[in-house]
Amino acid sequence: MHLGRRACLGLMAAALTARGARAAETIRLGLLHTVSPAPFYLAQERGYFTQAGLDVQFRFFEAAQPIAAAAVAGDIDVGITALTGGFFSLAGKGALKVIGGGLHEQKGYDLTAVLVSKKAYDAGLTSLDKLAGHSFAITQYGSSFHYMIGRLADVAGFDLKTVTLRPLQQISNMVAAVRTGQVDATMAIASMARPAAASGEAHIIGWVGDHVPYQITALFTTRAVIAERAAALKAFCGAYQRGVADYREAFLRFDAQHKPIVDAKTDAAIPAIAKYVFIGDPNAAEKIKAGIGWYDEGAALDVQDVRAQIAWFQAQGMVKGPIDPADIVDTGFLPTR
């Protein structure tokens, strides 16, 4: 039986499609359901992962520590989240490796605010050095928020032991507790802190990046993925870098007064991000712009700061035993700053 030219072309196209589908390698990415991983949303929506031969599947979580645990359990292949005491404990046992940068607190760039209740502010809590003796909401002990208040204590000169830490599990709970005066202070990203301050229920007394520039989130994976799927991981990182480049073009350009430049590139990026956060919210664009954080060029990792974080968590007794930073960081996939 002879097939016509059109039928042959159809079979060839179907075969190529099937081959392409088989060739796409799946990467399961664990991330928070927030604005912070925006470069990954851009890379996904603009087809960069697909062009790299990958089928990247997002697995959303509500807190940082479960992402690290999911990687160890084999439920995800790669994660992007805050570096915590729990993360370093797992990494120190040989389970995880940091391979690239994510959000970075940057001096002069307002990302994470120290937010104080109206009651506490009116009573005199008007600057960071006055936090001693007050209550402070965090997600959990050993979290990035715990680390940030600890580092601020060193810089501002107050004793962390005099601060009553209140672990409230979720960021929304932390902000709500400050707005209602149940705790004196907390931390929140700009998109949450500024509305609270504008309502008169809270006051911003400082920005973390101005005092403690540091690597908030980082890209990580397991040793097994590095050993067995290095080519796919390199392709993933390359597509991620394209997403970071687009993100920086859209949101991290500034004029002479250091005000963000908002133009067609910004407008074009917002729909891709709004597909994942603030879905259906008529104010999504403004909320996204208010929640933008700093990503270093090329998704570079601040290795020196990762070392500082490990040292702090060890000093607090939250990470046991010696950890060689060189043993938990792999610089073979993305640049360092």
Coordinates of N, CA, C and O in Angstrom, one line a residue, residues 104-114 126-131 147-158 187 204-215 305:
H104 N 18.1 38.4 46.7 CA 19.2 38.9 47.5 C 18.8 40.2 48.1 O 18.3 41.1 47.4
E105 N 18.9 40.3 49.4 CA 18.7 41.6 50.1 C 19.8 42.5 49.6 O 21.0 42.2 49.8
Q106 N 19.4 43.7 49.2 CA 20.4 44.6 48.5 C 20.3 46.0 49.2 O 19.2 46.5 49.3
K107 N 21.4 46.6 49.6 CA 21.3 47.9 50.1 C 20.7 48.9 49.1 O 21.1 48.9 48.0
G108 N 19.8 49.7 49.6 CA 19.2 50.7 48.8 C 18.0 50.2 48.0 O 17.4 50.9 47.2
Y109 N 17.7 48.9 48.2 CA 16.5 48.3 47.5 C 15.6 47.8 48.5 O 15.9 46.8 49.2
D110 N 14.4 48.4 48.6 CA 13.4 48.0 49.6 C 12.7 46.7 49.3 O 11.8 46.7 48.4
L111 N 13.0 45.7 50.0 CA 12.4 44.4 49.9 C 11.7 43.9 51.1 O 10.5 43.8 51.2
T112 N 12.5 43.7 52.2 CA 11.9 43.3 53.5 C 11.9 44.4 54.5 O 13.0 44.9 54.9
A113 N 10.7 44.7 55.0 CA 10.6 45.8 56.0 C 10.5 45.3 57.4 O 10.0 44.2 57.6
V114 N 11.0 46.0 58.3 CA 10.7 45.8 59.7 C 9.5 46.5 60.1 O 9.4 47.8 60.0
T126 N 10.5 53.1 67.7 CA 10.6 53.9 66.5 C 11.8 53.6 65.7 O 12.0 54.2 64.6
S127 N 12.7 52.8 66.2 CA 14.0 52.4 65.5 C 14.4 51.0 65.8 O 14.0 50.5 66.9
L128 N 15.3 50.5 65.0 CA 15.8 49.1 65.2 C 16.5 48.9 66.5 O 16.3 47.8 67.2
D129 N 17.2 49.9 67.0 CA 18.0 49.7 68.2 C 17.1 49.6 69.5 O 17.6 49.3 70.6
K130 N 15.8 49.9 69.3 CA 14.8 49.8 70.4 C 14.0 48.6 70.5 O 13.1 48.4 71.2
L131 N 14.4 47.5 69.7 CA 13.7 46.3 69.6 C 13.8 45.4 70.9 O 13.0 44.6 71.2
Y147 N 16.9 34.3 61.3 CA 18.2 34.7 60.9 C 18.3 36.3 60.8 O 19.2 36.9 61.3
M148 N 17.3 36.8 60.1 CA 17.3 38.3 59.8 C 17.3 39.1 61.1 O 18.0 40.1 61.3
I149 N 16.4 38.7 62.1 CA 16.3 39.5 63.3 C 17.6 39.3 64.1 O 18.1 40.2 64.8
G150 N 18.2 38.1 64.0 CA 19.5 37.9 64.7 C 20.6 38.7 64.1 O 21.4 39.3 64.9
R151 N 20.7 38.9 62.8 CA 21.7 39.7 62.2 C 21.4 41.2 62.5 O 22.3 42.0 62.7
L152 N 20.1 41.6 62.5 CA 19.8 43.0 62.8 C 20.2 43.3 64.3 O 20.6 44.4 64.6
A153 N 20.1 42.3 65.2 CA 20.5 42.5 66.5 C 22.0 42.9 66.6 O 22.4 43.8 67.3
D154 N 22.8 42.1 65.8 CA 24.2 42.4 65.8 C 24.5 43.8 65.3 O 25.4 44.5 65.8
V155 N 23.8 44.2 64.2 CA 24.1 45.5 63.6 C 23.6 46.6 64.4 O 24.2 47.7 64.5
A156 N 22.3 46.5 64.9 CA 21.7 47.6 65.6 C 22.1 47.7 67.1 O 21.8 48.7 67.8
G157 N 22.7 46.6 67.6 CA 23.3 46.7 68.9 C 22.3 46.3 70.0 O 22.4 46.8 71.2
F158 N 21.3 45.5 69.8 CA 20.4 45.0 70.9 C 20.6 43.5 71.1 O 21.1 42.8 70.2
M187 N 8.6 41.1 60.3 CA 9.1 41.5 59.0 C 8.2 41.1 57.9 O 7.4 40.1 58.0
I204 N 6.7 51.3 59.3 CA 8.0 50.7 58.9 C 9.1 51.5 59.5 O 9.2 52.7 59.4
I205 N 10.0 50.7 60.2 CA 11.1 51.4 60.9 C 12.5 51.1 60.3 O 13.5 51.5 60.8
G206 N 12.5 50.3 59.2 CA 13.7 50.0 58.6 C 13.6 48.9 57.5 O 12.5 48.2 57.5
W207 N 14.6 48.8 56.7 CA 14.6 47.8 55.6 C 15.8 46.9 55.9 O 16.9 47.4 56.1
V208 N 15.6 45.6 55.8 CA 16.7 44.7 56.1 C 17.9 44.9 55.2 O 19.0 44.9 55.7
G209 N 17.7 45.1 53.9 CA 18.8 45.2 53.0 C 19.7 46.3 53.3 O 20.9 46.3 52.9
D210 N 19.2 47.4 53.9 CA 20.0 48.5 54.2 C 21.0 48.2 55.3 O 22.1 48.9 55.5
H211 N 20.7 47.2 56.1 CA 21.5 46.9 57.3 C 22.2 45.5 57.1 O 23.4 45.3 57.6
V212 N 21.5 44.6 56.5 CA 22.1 43.2 56.4 C 21.8 42.7 54.9 O 20.9 41.9 54.7
P213 N 22.6 43.1 54.0 CA 22.5 42.5 52.6 C 22.9 41.0 52.7 O 23.9 40.7 53.3
Y214 N 22.0 40.2 52.2 CA 22.3 38.8 52.2 C 21.5 38.0 51.2 O 20.5 38.4 50.7
Q215 N 21.9 36.7 51.0 CA 21.3 35.8 50.1 C 20.1 35.2 50.7 O 20.2 34.2 51.5
D305 N 28.2 35.0 51.7 CA 27.1 35.2 52.6 C 26.6 33.8 53.0 O 26.1 33.7 54.2

